[in-house]
Every structure is written in structure tokens, then in C-alpha cells.
């Protein structure tokens, strides 16, 4: 297949570290769905889950929580636009943080496949997650550099021969969290969503922080399940369930109290 939306991408792990030319477009069965495919089909079974007991519920918010939710929703509504200089610069910054030793030749370049984008133009992969998915990756790279690099270069654990593509997985995680927390609703309709807004009203970076936790947790689940490309959605479902359980623990006062937060310091 070509690099257009809906193509498939697979990352073959040959040795420790990121391998040049390790991302392939393929029409064979040995392919990992890229972001367009995952967001359009694969993640629908992961994200459209709601407990029957929550289906007809809404939760009242404090003024501070309403303000925080609106601010986050405004971020979610921003689409990535490759013509906006701010968005272009953010993408360049992501490259510098990911590969400080390598000069980027352009915003459209085969080099982007090294990070785990479907093709040479990352902007096509942001359609599912919007600009916030790029902001999430930048926050991860700036605040948890070691963890970011470990996941990018697949440096930890006994890895699969066929690995998930890092950047595309990141976009899918943003999308999954938005759905899990019911962030596009006027008011949260799940206990998990309402609980998260308490953290958000105290920390405007709570969504970005939870994203980092989710990425590390997803990778841990991937390794513990000895997963390969065909099991990515199973790993995502397991990651979501674990996050929901941790957010519901009674003694969690801040996101830093989540058991999975410790993974970021490993």
C-alpha cells in the first residue's frame, strides 16, 4: 500500500534500539493497523465502552472543574494543521527531542518512519487525535525523557519481532483517553470521568501526565502479555481497564499516587 490514510504499518524488531528503515507499508497479513485504521475500526471496541450503571448518569461539577473541562475540550477541538507555523514548530521540536543527534530534512520526509509514523508525512496520522496528540508526545518527551526514549527505541524488555509503531500508538492512546474519560460530554457521565476532573482542576497538565502513565502502562502490558502486532487492541483494552481500576482506588489523591505512575521512574 502507499502512504495514504488507511494504509497499514508494521515495525519489525531486528535488534535492540531503533533500526533504520524498520517501518514498512504492507498489504499482507503481517501488518499492524496504522492510526487511521485503528481509530476508524480497531479502537471502536476499546473506546465505546460504558457501564450500564453509568449510561444514564451525569455528575455535577464545581466551577473550577467546569473551567478546567472547558479548557481541555478547547485543546481537544484543535485539529493539527500543517499550514500553521506553531504546529510546524511543535512537530520539529518533537523530532529534536526524539533524535537530538540527527538533523531533520523536512516536515515531509522518510525520516519520520523512524519514529513510527505511517508514512513520510506525520500530519496524516494526527487526524484521529488532533493537535493535542502532538502536545501529549511533546509533554512526554520533555518531562520523562528516559521513559520516552526507552519506548521510542524499544530498549526495555524482551520485545516482539513485530513491534507496535511508537508515534502511531501515541495518537491512539490520546484518542483512547478522551473516550475513556468521556471528555467530549458537557458533563462526565462516568465515575472515572468525574474522578479525573478532580485531578484536572488541581493540575492543568493532568491529561498530559495521565497520557505518559498510560503509555508506560501500555508498554508494560505489551511486554507482560508477550504481545505482537495482531494483539495491539487486546493490550489497549487491558491498559484501559487497569487505568480505570487505578483511578477508582480510594486512596488516590493525585495522579502521582496511581500505582502505574512509578513506571515513569523506572
Tab-separated table of C-alpha atoms in Angstrom, residues 18-163:
chain	number	residue	atom	x	y	z
A	18	UNK	CA	15.589	1.745	16.689
A	19	UNK	CA	16.505	0.283	13.324
A	20	UNK	CA	16.757	2.434	10.217
A	21	UNK	CA	14.198	1.512	7.635
A	22	UNK	CA	12.326	-0.668	10.088
A	23	UNK	CA	8.873	0.611	9.149
A	24	UNK	CA	7.129	-0.983	6.226
A	25	UNK	CA	3.871	-0.388	4.416
A	26	UNK	CA	2.335	-3.743	3.695
A	27	UNK	CA	-0.827	-5.220	2.303
A	28	UNK	CA	-0.050	-8.673	3.678
A	29	UNK	CA	-1.443	-10.248	6.823
A	30	UNK	CA	1.743	-9.363	8.677
A	31	UNK	CA	0.847	-5.737	9.292
A	32	UNK	CA	-0.090	-3.539	12.190
A	33	UNK	CA	-3.057	-1.245	11.588
A	34	UNK	CA	-1.881	2.360	11.421
A	35	UNK	CA	-3.661	5.180	13.191
A	36	UNK	CA	-6.336	5.704	10.568
A	37	UNK	CA	-7.263	2.042	10.652
A	38	UNK	CA	-7.053	1.714	14.446
A	39	UNK	CA	-9.059	4.856	15.096
A	40	UNK	CA	-11.645	4.063	12.470
A	41	UNK	CA	-12.202	0.411	13.343
A	42	UNK	CA	-9.853	-1.228	15.815
A	43	UNK	CA	-10.347	1.126	18.742
A	44	UNK	CA	-14.103	1.372	18.450
A	45	UNK	CA	-14.363	-1.743	20.596
A	46	UNK	CA	-11.923	-0.301	23.122
A	47	UNK	CA	-13.294	3.192	23.495
A	48	UNK	CA	-17.052	2.889	23.147
A	49	UNK	CA	-17.430	1.052	26.429
A	50	UNK	CA	-19.720	2.306	29.155
A	51	UNK	CA	-21.068	0.522	32.186
A	52	UNK	CA	-24.843	0.100	32.180
A	53	UNK	CA	-24.983	1.711	35.624
A	54	UNK	CA	-23.345	4.845	34.204
A	55	UNK	CA	-25.360	5.061	30.992
A	56	UNK	CA	-27.999	7.493	32.303
A	57	UNK	CA	-25.839	9.282	34.863
A	58	UNK	CA	-24.264	12.717	34.901
A	59	UNK	CA	-22.097	14.244	37.579
A	60	UNK	CA	-22.295	17.845	38.772
A	61	UNK	CA	-19.111	19.883	38.562
A	62	UNK	CA	-17.688	22.685	40.624
A	63	UNK	CA	-16.990	25.972	38.795
A	64	UNK	CA	-13.274	25.137	38.829
A	65	UNK	CA	-13.933	21.726	37.299
A	66	UNK	CA	-16.191	23.221	34.631
A	67	UNK	CA	-13.481	25.706	33.704
A	68	UNK	CA	-10.819	23.008	33.575
A	69	UNK	CA	-13.005	20.742	31.445
A	70	UNK	CA	-13.782	23.557	29.013
A	71	UNK	CA	-10.108	24.402	28.693
A	72	UNK	CA	-9.237	20.771	27.939
A	73	UNK	CA	-12.117	20.465	25.483
A	74	UNK	CA	-10.803	23.532	23.673
A	75	UNK	CA	-7.464	21.739	23.278
A	76	UNK	CA	-9.190	18.587	22.037
A	77	UNK	CA	-11.081	20.584	19.402
A	78	UNK	CA	-7.884	21.871	17.743
A	79	UNK	CA	-7.060	19.887	14.628
A	80	UNK	CA	-3.467	19.553	13.523
A	81	UNK	CA	-2.905	21.985	10.645
A	82	UNK	CA	0.335	21.645	8.727
A	83	UNK	CA	-0.012	25.230	7.439
A	84	UNK	CA	0.127	26.790	10.936
A	85	UNK	CA	3.695	27.801	11.934
A	86	UNK	CA	3.064	26.929	15.597
A	87	UNK	CA	2.072	23.395	14.627
A	88	UNK	CA	5.048	23.062	12.302
A	89	UNK	CA	7.410	24.171	15.048
A	90	UNK	CA	5.860	21.736	17.526
A	91	UNK	CA	6.498	18.888	15.102
A	92	UNK	CA	10.110	19.993	14.633
A	93	UNK	CA	10.502	20.162	18.411
A	94	UNK	CA	9.263	16.598	18.702
A	95	UNK	CA	11.927	15.443	16.260
A	96	UNK	CA	14.669	17.305	18.127
A	97	UNK	CA	13.616	15.694	21.396
A	98	UNK	CA	13.367	12.239	19.850
A	99	UNK	CA	16.544	12.331	17.755
A	100	UNK	CA	18.765	15.174	19.025
A	101	UNK	CA	21.749	13.712	17.186
A	102	UNK	CA	20.065	13.646	13.765
A	103	UNK	CA	19.086	16.643	11.628
A	104	UNK	CA	15.563	16.590	10.206
A	105	UNK	CA	15.476	17.147	6.464
A	106	UNK	CA	11.874	18.336	6.290
A	107	UNK	CA	8.373	18.094	7.736
A	108	UNK	CA	7.668	15.649	4.939
A	109	UNK	CA	10.475	13.115	4.972
A	110	UNK	CA	11.088	9.391	5.034
A	111	UNK	CA	12.864	10.038	8.350
A	112	UNK	CA	9.533	10.229	10.172
A	113	UNK	CA	9.073	6.489	9.731
A	114	UNK	CA	11.935	6.064	12.207
A	115	UNK	CA	9.615	7.446	14.902
A	116	UNK	CA	6.787	5.118	13.967
A	117	UNK	CA	4.579	7.251	11.738
A	118	UNK	CA	2.749	5.520	8.911
A	119	UNK	CA	4.465	7.436	6.151
A	120	UNK	CA	6.667	10.390	5.412
A	121	UNK	CA	4.053	12.994	6.434
A	122	UNK	CA	3.028	12.757	10.122
A	123	UNK	CA	0.185	15.235	9.598
A	124	UNK	CA	-1.934	12.462	8.078
A	125	UNK	CA	-1.725	10.485	11.323
A	126	UNK	CA	-2.879	13.374	13.520
A	127	UNK	CA	-6.369	13.313	12.002
A	128	UNK	CA	-7.571	10.904	14.646
A	129	UNK	CA	-6.052	12.609	17.671
A	130	UNK	CA	-5.718	16.260	16.692
A	131	UNK	CA	-3.049	18.703	17.836
A	132	UNK	CA	-3.402	17.538	21.433
A	133	UNK	CA	-1.901	14.178	20.474
A	134	UNK	CA	1.247	16.025	19.384
A	135	UNK	CA	1.180	18.048	22.609
A	136	UNK	CA	0.952	14.793	24.560
A	137	UNK	CA	4.028	13.385	22.838
A	138	UNK	CA	5.924	16.628	23.453
A	139	UNK	CA	4.987	16.637	27.139
A	140	UNK	CA	6.171	13.045	27.456
A	141	UNK	CA	9.479	13.781	25.714
A	142	UNK	CA	10.164	16.909	27.792
A	143	UNK	CA	9.158	15.647	31.214
A	144	UNK	CA	10.079	11.959	31.150
A	145	UNK	CA	12.924	11.819	28.696
A	146	UNK	CA	14.302	8.440	29.725
A	147	UNK	CA	10.925	6.711	29.568
A	148	UNK	CA	10.182	8.406	26.249
A	149	UNK	CA	13.454	7.219	24.734
A	150	UNK	CA	13.059	3.714	26.167
A	151	UNK	CA	9.684	3.333	24.451
A	152	UNK	CA	10.733	5.054	21.233
A	153	UNK	CA	13.787	2.842	20.797
A	154	UNK	CA	12.228	-0.265	22.376
A	155	UNK	CA	15.148	-0.559	24.780
A	156	UNK	CA	13.476	-2.369	27.674
A	157	UNK	CA	12.237	-5.928	27.865
A	158	UNK	CA	12.049	-8.994	25.672
A	159	UNK	CA	10.439	-7.431	22.624
A	160	UNK	CA	8.317	-8.944	19.896
A	161	UNK	CA	9.783	-9.455	16.420
A	162	UNK	CA	6.979	-7.207	15.143
A	163	UNK	CA	6.586	-4.175	17.413
